[in-house]
Amino acid sequence: MNKPKLTDLVNLPGFKLLNPGKDMEREISTIYCCDLLSRVMGNAPMDCVWITVMANMNAIAVSLLADCAAIVLAEGVVLGEDAEEKAAEQGICILATDLPIYEAAKQISVLLPD
């Protein structure tokens, strides 16, 4: 089975694309759930989908450092205007959902091979 791509996330129920990033064909390796930015910097696997409620400029910077494939903002959090501009400038894919973090991870996990 092929690895899922960011384009596959857009089709999940309850997920909304906020910023496409630079490559919607980028493959997803795994899911990483965490709201502590220092842990994400040190532990998020490359090409992961990072699910968080951190919707600020620091999250954009951490996503770049960790080389995440995308950020999914969960629980209905809203991306700040300055963070949205920075994400567009840096080519970071960002999606949003009203789902709790765990439920968002379950939705994405159906795309990943066992």
mmCIF file of N, CA and C in Angstrom:
data_model
loop_
_atom_site.group_PDB
_atom_site.id
_atom_site.type_symbol
_atom_site.label_atom_id
_atom_site.label_comp_id
_atom_site.label_asym_id
_atom_site.label_seq_id
_atom_site.Cartn_x
_atom_site.Cartn_y
_atom_site.Cartn_z
ATOM 1 N N MET A 1 0.847 -1.192 0.000
ATOM 2 C CA MET A 1 0.000 0.000 0.000
ATOM 3 C C MET A 1 0.886 1.247 0.000
ATOM 4 N N ASN A 2 0.530 2.200 -0.822
ATOM 5 C CA ASN A 2 1.285 3.446 -0.888
ATOM 6 C C ASN A 2 1.007 4.313 0.328
ATOM 7 N N LYS A 3 1.990 5.122 0.674
ATOM 8 C CA LYS A 3 1.783 6.069 1.770
ATOM 9 C C LYS A 3 0.767 7.119 1.325
ATOM 10 N N PRO A 4 -0.063 7.569 2.255
ATOM 11 C CA PRO A 4 -1.016 8.627 1.900
ATOM 12 C C PRO A 4 -0.292 9.950 1.675
ATOM 13 N N LYS A 5 -0.967 10.829 0.984
ATOM 14 C CA LYS A 5 -0.429 12.159 0.686
ATOM 15 C C LYS A 5 -1.294 13.221 1.356
ATOM 16 N N LEU A 6 -0.772 14.405 1.407
ATOM 17 C CA LEU A 6 -1.527 15.501 2.021
ATOM 18 C C LEU A 6 -2.875 15.705 1.340
ATOM 19 N N THR A 7 -2.949 15.464 0.051
ATOM 20 C CA THR A 7 -4.222 15.615 -0.651
ATOM 21 C C THR A 7 -5.295 14.705 -0.053
ATOM 22 N N ASP A 8 -4.886 13.572 0.507
ATOM 23 C CA ASP A 8 -5.841 12.646 1.113
ATOM 24 C C ASP A 8 -6.481 13.219 2.379
ATOM 25 N N LEU A 9 -5.760 14.086 3.082
ATOM 26 C CA LEU A 9 -6.298 14.677 4.313
ATOM 27 C C LEU A 9 -7.483 15.591 4.035
ATOM 28 N N VAL A 10 -7.412 16.273 2.920
ATOM 29 C CA VAL A 10 -8.454 17.247 2.575
ATOM 30 C C VAL A 10 -9.810 16.568 2.412
ATOM 31 N N ASN A 11 -9.797 15.309 2.023
ATOM 32 C CA ASN A 11 -11.042 14.578 1.792
ATOM 33 C C ASN A 11 -11.625 13.931 3.040
ATOM 34 N N LEU A 12 -10.915 14.021 4.158
ATOM 35 C CA LEU A 12 -11.450 13.442 5.392
ATOM 36 C C LEU A 12 -12.618 14.276 5.901
ATOM 37 N N PRO A 13 -13.664 13.622 6.407
ATOM 38 C CA PRO A 13 -14.814 14.378 6.920
ATOM 39 C C PRO A 13 -14.416 15.256 8.107
ATOM 40 N N GLY A 14 -14.824 16.502 8.043
ATOM 41 C CA GLY A 14 -14.574 17.426 9.145
ATOM 42 C C GLY A 14 -13.238 18.140 9.084
ATOM 43 N N PHE A 15 -12.454 17.915 8.033
ATOM 44 C CA PHE A 15 -11.160 18.578 7.882
ATOM 45 C C PHE A 15 -11.270 19.682 6.838
ATOM 46 N N LYS A 16 -10.664 20.820 7.139
ATOM 47 C CA LYS A 16 -10.711 21.964 6.230
ATOM 48 C C LYS A 16 -9.288 22.432 5.953
ATOM 49 N N LEU A 17 -8.954 22.623 4.707
ATOM 50 C CA LEU A 17 -7.635 23.113 4.319
ATOM 51 C C LEU A 17 -7.561 24.615 4.537
ATOM 52 N N LEU A 18 -6.593 25.060 5.346
ATOM 53 C CA LEU A 18 -6.387 26.491 5.582
ATOM 54 C C LEU A 18 -5.277 27.047 4.701
ATOM 55 N N ASN A 19 -4.241 26.239 4.509
ATOM 56 C CA ASN A 19 -3.121 26.636 3.662
ATOM 57 C C ASN A 19 -2.560 25.381 2.992
ATOM 58 N N PRO A 20 -2.451 25.380 1.670
ATOM 59 C CA PRO A 20 -2.024 24.163 0.982
ATOM 60 C C PRO A 20 -0.532 23.849 1.133
ATOM 61 N N GLY A 21 0.262 24.809 1.529
ATOM 62 C CA GLY A 21 1.696 24.549 1.589
ATOM 63 C C GLY A 21 2.286 24.497 0.195
ATOM 64 N N LYS A 22 3.523 23.970 0.106
ATOM 65 C CA LYS A 22 4.160 23.953 -1.206
ATOM 66 C C LYS A 22 3.981 22.668 -1.972
ATOM 67 N N ASP A 23 3.599 21.568 -1.296
ATOM 68 C CA ASP A 23 3.526 20.293 -2.009
ATOM 69 C C ASP A 23 2.421 19.407 -1.432
ATOM 70 N N MET A 24 1.248 19.494 -2.001
ATOM 71 C CA MET A 24 0.120 18.680 -1.525
ATOM 72 C C MET A 24 0.293 17.205 -1.892
ATOM 73 N N GLU A 25 1.302 16.881 -2.688
ATOM 74 C CA GLU A 25 1.594 15.490 -3.026
ATOM 75 C C GLU A 25 2.615 14.871 -2.061
ATOM 76 N N ARG A 26 3.014 15.624 -1.062
ATOM 77 C CA ARG A 26 3.980 15.119 -0.069
ATOM 78 C C ARG A 26 3.374 13.939 0.684
ATOM 79 N N GLU A 27 4.181 12.895 0.865
ATOM 80 C CA GLU A 27 3.712 11.705 1.567
ATOM 81 C C GLU A 27 3.723 11.923 3.071
ATOM 82 N N ILE A 28 2.803 11.241 3.735
ATOM 83 C CA ILE A 28 2.663 11.291 5.187
ATOM 84 C C ILE A 28 3.259 10.017 5.764
ATOM 85 N N SER A 29 4.145 10.168 6.748
ATOM 86 C CA SER A 29 4.778 8.988 7.347
ATOM 87 C C SER A 29 4.021 8.468 8.568
ATOM 88 N N THR A 30 3.524 9.375 9.378
ATOM 89 C CA THR A 30 2.876 8.997 10.633
ATOM 90 C C THR A 30 2.127 10.196 11.199
ATOM 91 N N ILE A 31 1.580 10.025 12.392
ATOM 92 C CA ILE A 31 0.860 11.081 13.100
ATOM 93 C C ILE A 31 1.627 11.384 14.379
ATOM 94 N N TYR A 32 1.712 12.651 14.727
ATOM 95 C CA TYR A 32 2.340 13.043 15.992
ATOM 96 C C TYR A 32 1.399 14.009 16.695
ATOM 97 N N CYS A 33 1.047 13.693 17.939
ATOM 98 C CA CYS A 33 0.131 14.527 18.727
ATOM 99 C C CYS A 33 0.872 15.080 19.932
ATOM 100 N N CYS A 34 0.957 16.395 20.011
ATOM 101 C CA CYS A 34 1.646 17.013 21.142
ATOM 102 C C CYS A 34 1.403 18.521 21.104
ATOM 103 N N ASP A 35 1.327 19.123 22.288
ATOM 104 C CA ASP A 35 1.174 20.572 22.376
ATOM 105 C C ASP A 35 2.377 21.247 23.025
ATOM 106 N N LEU A 36 3.376 20.481 23.401
ATOM 107 C CA LEU A 36 4.580 21.036 24.002
ATOM 108 C C LEU A 36 5.623 21.203 22.888
ATOM 109 N N LEU A 37 5.868 22.443 22.506
ATOM 110 C CA LEU A 37 6.676 22.721 21.326
ATOM 111 C C LEU A 37 8.082 22.141 21.409
ATOM 112 N N SER A 38 8.696 22.163 22.575
ATOM 113 C CA SER A 38 10.046 21.610 22.704
ATOM 114 C C SER A 38 10.055 20.103 22.448
ATOM 115 N N ARG A 39 9.001 19.405 22.823
ATOM 116 C CA ARG A 39 8.905 17.961 22.546
ATOM 117 C C ARG A 39 8.735 17.716 21.050
ATOM 118 N N VAL A 40 7.933 18.538 20.412
ATOM 119 C CA VAL A 40 7.719 18.391 18.972
ATOM 120 C C VAL A 40 9.044 18.596 18.235
ATOM 121 N N MET A 41 9.796 19.627 18.619
ATOM 122 C CA MET A 41 11.082 19.898 17.962
ATOM 123 C C MET A 41 12.020 18.702 18.052
ATOM 124 N N GLY A 42 12.029 18.027 19.180
ATOM 125 C CA GLY A 42 12.957 16.940 19.388
ATOM 126 C C GLY A 42 12.450 15.563 19.010
ATOM 127 N N ASN A 43 11.142 15.412 18.855
ATOM 128 C CA ASN A 43 10.588 14.071 18.701
ATOM 129 C C ASN A 43 9.674 13.835 17.511
ATOM 130 N N ALA A 44 9.169 14.874 16.900
ATOM 131 C CA ALA A 44 8.251 14.666 15.774
ATOM 132 C C ALA A 44 9.011 14.082 14.589
ATOM 133 N N PRO A 45 8.537 12.951 14.058
ATOM 134 C CA PRO A 45 9.218 12.356 12.905
ATOM 135 C C PRO A 45 9.019 13.199 11.640
ATOM 136 N N MET A 46 10.039 13.210 10.792
ATOM 137 C CA MET A 46 9.938 13.912 9.523
ATOM 138 C C MET A 46 8.737 13.361 8.739
ATOM 139 N N ASP A 47 8.054 14.224 8.049
ATOM 140 C CA ASP A 47 6.900 13.880 7.208
ATOM 141 C C ASP A 47 5.659 13.484 8.004
ATOM 142 N N CYS A 48 5.645 13.789 9.290
ATOM 143 C CA CYS A 48 4.464 13.462 10.092
ATOM 144 C C CYS A 48 3.381 14.516 9.896
ATOM 145 N N VAL A 49 2.174 14.143 10.281
ATOM 146 C CA VAL A 49 1.085 15.099 10.432
ATOM 147 C C VAL A 49 1.032 15.413 11.919
ATOM 148 N N TRP A 50 1.314 16.645 12.255
ATOM 149 C CA TRP A 50 1.349 17.084 13.652
ATOM 150 C C TRP A 50 -0.025 17.632 14.011
ATOM 151 N N ILE A 51 -0.678 16.998 14.983
ATOM 152 C CA ILE A 51 -1.994 17.442 15.443
ATOM 153 C C ILE A 51 -1.804 18.172 16.765
ATOM 154 N N THR A 52 -2.341 19.384 16.833
ATOM 155 C CA THR A 52 -2.110 20.246 17.985
ATOM 156 C C THR A 52 -3.229 21.271 18.138
ATOM 157 N N VAL A 53 -3.214 21.970 19.262
ATOM 158 C CA VAL A 53 -4.081 23.127 19.454
ATOM 159 C C VAL A 53 -3.247 24.415 19.475
ATOM 160 N N MET A 54 -1.965 24.288 19.189
ATOM 161 C CA MET A 54 -1.064 25.440 19.150
ATOM 162 C C MET A 54 -1.188 26.116 17.787
ATOM 163 N N ALA A 55 -1.855 27.246 17.758
ATOM 164 C CA ALA A 55 -2.150 27.914 16.488
ATOM 165 C C ALA A 55 -1.471 29.276 16.419
ATOM 166 N N ASN A 56 -0.162 29.290 16.656
ATOM 167 C CA ASN A 56 0.546 30.566 16.682
ATOM 168 C C ASN A 56 1.817 30.508 15.829
ATOM 169 N N MET A 57 2.551 31.611 15.828
ATOM 170 C CA MET A 57 3.782 31.713 15.040
ATOM 171 C C MET A 57 4.810 30.663 15.456
ATOM 172 N N ASN A 58 4.878 30.363 16.746
ATOM 173 C CA ASN A 58 5.854 29.384 17.224
ATOM 174 C C ASN A 58 5.578 28.004 16.641
ATOM 175 N N ALA A 59 4.324 27.661 16.482
ATOM 176 C CA ALA A 59 3.981 26.365 15.885
ATOM 177 C C ALA A 59 4.455 26.288 14.435
ATOM 178 N N ILE A 60 4.364 27.384 13.727
ATOM 179 C CA ILE A 60 4.841 27.412 12.338
ATOM 180 C C ILE A 60 6.347 27.165 12.316
ATOM 181 N N ALA A 61 7.084 27.836 13.191
ATOM 182 C CA ALA A 61 8.537 27.678 13.256
ATOM 183 C C ALA A 61 8.919 26.252 13.634
ATOM 184 N N VAL A 62 8.234 25.678 14.599
ATOM 185 C CA VAL A 62 8.525 24.316 15.034
ATOM 186 C C VAL A 62 8.234 23.322 13.919
ATOM 187 N N SER A 63 7.158 23.528 13.192
ATOM 188 C CA SER A 63 6.828 22.655 12.072
ATOM 189 C C SER A 63 7.950 22.651 11.028
ATOM 190 N N LEU A 64 8.512 23.812 10.763
ATOM 191 C CA LEU A 64 9.630 23.912 9.826
ATOM 192 C C LEU A 64 10.848 23.166 10.351
ATOM 193 N N LEU A 65 11.174 23.389 11.626
ATOM 194 C CA LEU A 65 12.340 22.732 12.230
ATOM 195 C C LEU A 65 12.208 21.214 12.233
ATOM 196 N N ALA A 66 11.019 20.734 12.522
ATOM 197 C CA ALA A 66 10.786 19.287 12.614
ATOM 198 C C ALA A 66 10.519 18.657 11.245
ATOM 199 N N ASP A 67 10.357 19.472 10.231
ATOM 200 C CA ASP A 67 10.050 19.015 8.872
ATOM 201 C C ASP A 67 8.767 18.182 8.825
ATOM 202 N N CYS A 68 7.746 18.696 9.494
ATOM 203 C CA CYS A 68 6.424 18.047 9.481
ATOM 204 C C CYS A 68 5.809 18.213 8.089
ATOM 205 N N ALA A 69 5.048 17.226 7.673
ATOM 206 C CA ALA A 69 4.355 17.324 6.390
ATOM 207 C C ALA A 69 3.211 18.331 6.482
ATOM 208 N N ALA A 70 2.564 18.378 7.653
ATOM 209 C CA ALA A 70 1.423 19.287 7.833
ATOM 210 C C ALA A 70 1.142 19.476 9.305
ATOM 211 N N ILE A 71 0.434 20.551 9.593
ATOM 212 C CA ILE A 71 -0.119 20.795 10.921
ATOM 213 C C ILE A 71 -1.629 20.648 10.800
ATOM 214 N N VAL A 72 -2.229 19.923 11.734
ATOM 215 C CA VAL A 72 -3.685 19.878 11.836
ATOM 216 C C VAL A 72 -4.053 20.546 13.146
ATOM 217 N N LEU A 73 -4.796 21.627 13.044
ATOM 218 C CA LEU A 73 -5.278 22.332 14.234
ATOM 219 C C LEU A 73 -6.588 21.695 14.652
ATOM 220 N N ALA A 74 -6.615 21.167 15.863
ATOM 221 C CA ALA A 74 -7.783 20.428 16.345
ATOM 222 C C ALA A 74 -8.620 21.285 17.296
ATOM 223 N N GLU A 75 -9.774 20.746 17.639
ATOM 224 C CA GLU A 75 -10.668 21.314 18.646
ATOM 225 C C GLU A 75 -11.158 22.713 18.317
ATOM 226 N N GLY A 76 -11.206 23.018 17.021
ATOM 227 C CA GLY A 76 -11.773 24.290 16.593
ATOM 228 C C GLY A 76 -10.906 25.507 16.824
ATOM 229 N N VAL A 77 -9.612 25.302 17.153
ATOM 230 C CA VAL A 77 -8.760 26.475 17.359
ATOM 231 C C VAL A 77 -8.599 27.214 16.032
ATOM 232 N N VAL A 78 -8.382 28.515 16.141
ATOM 233 C CA VAL A 78 -8.291 29.382 14.971
ATOM 234 C C VAL A 78 -6.852 29.860 14.825
ATOM 235 N N LEU A 79 -6.346 29.761 13.632
ATOM 236 C CA LEU A 79 -4.992 30.208 13.327
ATOM 237 C C LEU A 79 -4.951 31.728 13.323
ATOM 238 N N GLY A 80 -4.000 32.298 14.060
ATOM 239 C CA GLY A 80 -3.840 33.744 14.075
ATOM 240 C C GLY A 80 -3.450 34.270 12.709
ATOM 241 N N GLU A 81 -3.826 35.505 12.427
ATOM 242 C CA GLU A 81 -3.570 36.093 11.107
ATOM 243 C C GLU A 81 -2.080 36.133 10.798
ATOM 244 N N ASP A 82 -1.258 36.498 11.784
ATOM 245 C CA ASP A 82 0.185 36.546 11.549
ATOM 246 C C ASP A 82 0.749 35.153 11.277
ATOM 247 N N ALA A 83 0.250 34.147 11.985
ATOM 248 C CA ALA A 83 0.691 32.762 11.762
ATOM 249 C C ALA A 83 0.231 32.264 10.398
ATOM 250 N N GLU A 84 -0.959 32.661 9.993
ATOM 251 C CA GLU A 84 -1.472 32.261 8.680
ATOM 252 C C GLU A 84 -0.606 32.836 7.563
ATOM 253 N N GLU A 85 -0.206 34.088 7.718
ATOM 254 C CA GLU A 85 0.662 34.720 6.727
ATOM 255 C C GLU A 85 2.021 34.029 6.675
ATOM 256 N N LYS A 86 2.569 33.694 7.846
ATOM 257 C CA LYS A 86 3.874 33.030 7.914
ATOM 258 C C LYS A 86 3.799 31.631 7.310
ATOM 259 N N ALA A 87 2.715 30.922 7.553
ATOM 260 C CA ALA A 87 2.544 29.582 6.983
ATOM 261 C C ALA A 87 2.509 29.659 5.459
ATOM 262 N N ALA A 88 1.818 30.641 4.926
ATOM 263 C CA ALA A 88 1.754 30.815 3.475
ATOM 264 C C ALA A 88 3.136 31.151 2.927
ATOM 265 N N GLU A 89 3.833 32.039 3.612
ATOM 266 C CA GLU A 89 5.180 32.451 3.198
ATOM 267 C C GLU A 89 6.164 31.282 3.222
ATOM 268 N N GLN A 90 6.045 30.419 4.229
ATOM 269 C CA GLN A 90 6.978 29.306 4.408
ATOM 270 C C GLN A 90 6.524 28.014 3.718
ATOM 271 N N GLY A 91 5.323 28.009 3.165
ATOM 272 C CA GLY A 91 4.829 26.832 2.453
ATOM 273 C C GLY A 91 4.434 25.685 3.366
ATOM 274 N N ILE A 92 3.875 26.009 4.525
ATOM 275 C CA ILE A 92 3.448 24.996 5.499
ATOM 276 C C ILE A 92 1.992 24.627 5.236
ATOM 277 N N CYS A 93 1.721 23.341 5.081
ATOM 278 C CA CYS A 93 0.345 22.867 4.911
ATOM 279 C C CYS A 93 -0.341 22.868 6.271
ATOM 280 N N ILE A 94 -1.495 23.519 6.338
ATOM 281 C CA ILE A 94 -2.255 23.576 7.584
ATOM 282 C C ILE A 94 -3.711 23.235 7.304
ATOM 283 N N LEU A 95 -4.226 22.330 8.133
ATOM 284 C CA LEU A 95 -5.643 21.977 8.088
ATOM 285 C C LEU A 95 -6.243 22.240 9.462
ATOM 286 N N ALA A 96 -7.546 22.307 9.517
ATOM 287 C CA ALA A 96 -8.237 22.523 10.785
ATOM 288 C C ALA A 96 -9.421 21.572 10.886
ATOM 289 N N THR A 97 -9.760 21.250 12.127
ATOM 290 C CA THR A 97 -10.921 20.417 12.400
ATOM 291 C C THR A 97 -11.490 20.790 13.763
ATOM 292 N N ASP A 98 -12.764 20.565 13.940
ATOM 293 C CA ASP A 98 -13.394 20.763 15.246
ATOM 294 C C ASP A 98 -13.233 19.535 16.132
ATOM 295 N N LEU A 99 -12.717 18.449 15.568
ATOM 296 C CA LEU A 99 -12.564 17.209 16.320
ATOM 297 C C LEU A 99 -11.528 17.360 17.434
ATOM 298 N N PRO A 100 -11.696 16.631 18.534
ATOM 299 C CA PRO A 100 -10.640 16.567 19.545
ATOM 300 C C PRO A 100 -9.388 15.924 18.923
ATOM 301 N N ILE A 101 -8.250 16.151 19.521
ATOM 302 C CA ILE A 101 -6.983 15.651 18.977
ATOM 303 C C ILE A 101 -7.034 14.144 18.733
ATOM 304 N N TYR A 102 -7.502 13.388 19.705
ATOM 305 C CA TYR A 102 -7.544 11.926 19.566
ATOM 306 C C TYR A 102 -8.432 11.504 18.395
ATOM 307 N N GLU A 103 -9.598 12.114 18.287
ATOM 308 C CA GLU A 103 -10.515 11.765 17.200
ATOM 309 C C GLU A 103 -9.931 12.154 15.831
ATOM 310 N N ALA A 104 -9.234 13.278 15.777
ATOM 311 C CA ALA A 104 -8.581 13.676 14.525
ATOM 312 C C ALA A 104 -7.514 12.656 14.138
ATOM 313 N N ALA A 105 -6.758 12.200 15.116
ATOM 314 C CA ALA A 105 -5.722 11.194 14.851
ATOM 315 C C ALA A 105 -6.354 9.889 14.362
ATOM 316 N N LYS A 106 -7.470 9.507 14.946
ATOM 317 C CA LYS A 106 -8.154 8.283 14.488
ATOM 318 C C LYS A 106 -8.585 8.418 13.034
ATOM 319 N N GLN A 107 -9.116 9.575 12.670
ATOM 320 C CA GLN A 107 -9.548 9.804 11.280
ATOM 321 C C GLN A 107 -8.370 9.672 10.325
ATOM 322 N N ILE A 108 -7.245 10.282 10.672
ATOM 323 C CA ILE A 108 -6.072 10.246 9.793
ATOM 324 C C ILE A 108 -5.474 8.847 9.748
ATOM 325 N N SER A 109 -5.534 8.134 10.861
ATOM 326 C CA SER A 109 -4.884 6.821 10.941
ATOM 327 C C SER A 109 -5.469 5.809 9.948
ATOM 328 N N VAL A 110 -6.712 5.996 9.521
ATOM 329 C CA VAL A 110 -7.293 5.051 8.550
ATOM 330 C C VAL A 110 -6.580 5.155 7.201
ATOM 331 N N LEU A 111 -5.894 6.268 6.965
ATOM 332 C CA LEU A 111 -5.159 6.435 5.704
ATOM 333 C C LEU A 111 -3.815 5.735 5.714
ATOM 334 N N LEU A 112 -3.267 5.509 6.905
ATOM 335 C CA LEU A 112 -1.914 4.971 7.025
ATOM 336 C C LEU A 112 -1.909 3.452 6.920
ATOM 337 N N PRO A 113 -0.898 2.905 6.257
ATOM 338 C CA PRO A 113 -0.809 1.438 6.198
ATOM 339 C C PRO A 113 -0.506 0.862 7.590
ATOM 340 N N ASP A 114 -0.954 -0.363 7.820
ATOM 341 C CA ASP A 114 -0.705 -1.008 9.125
ATOM 342 C C ASP A 114 0.754 -1.290 9.335
#
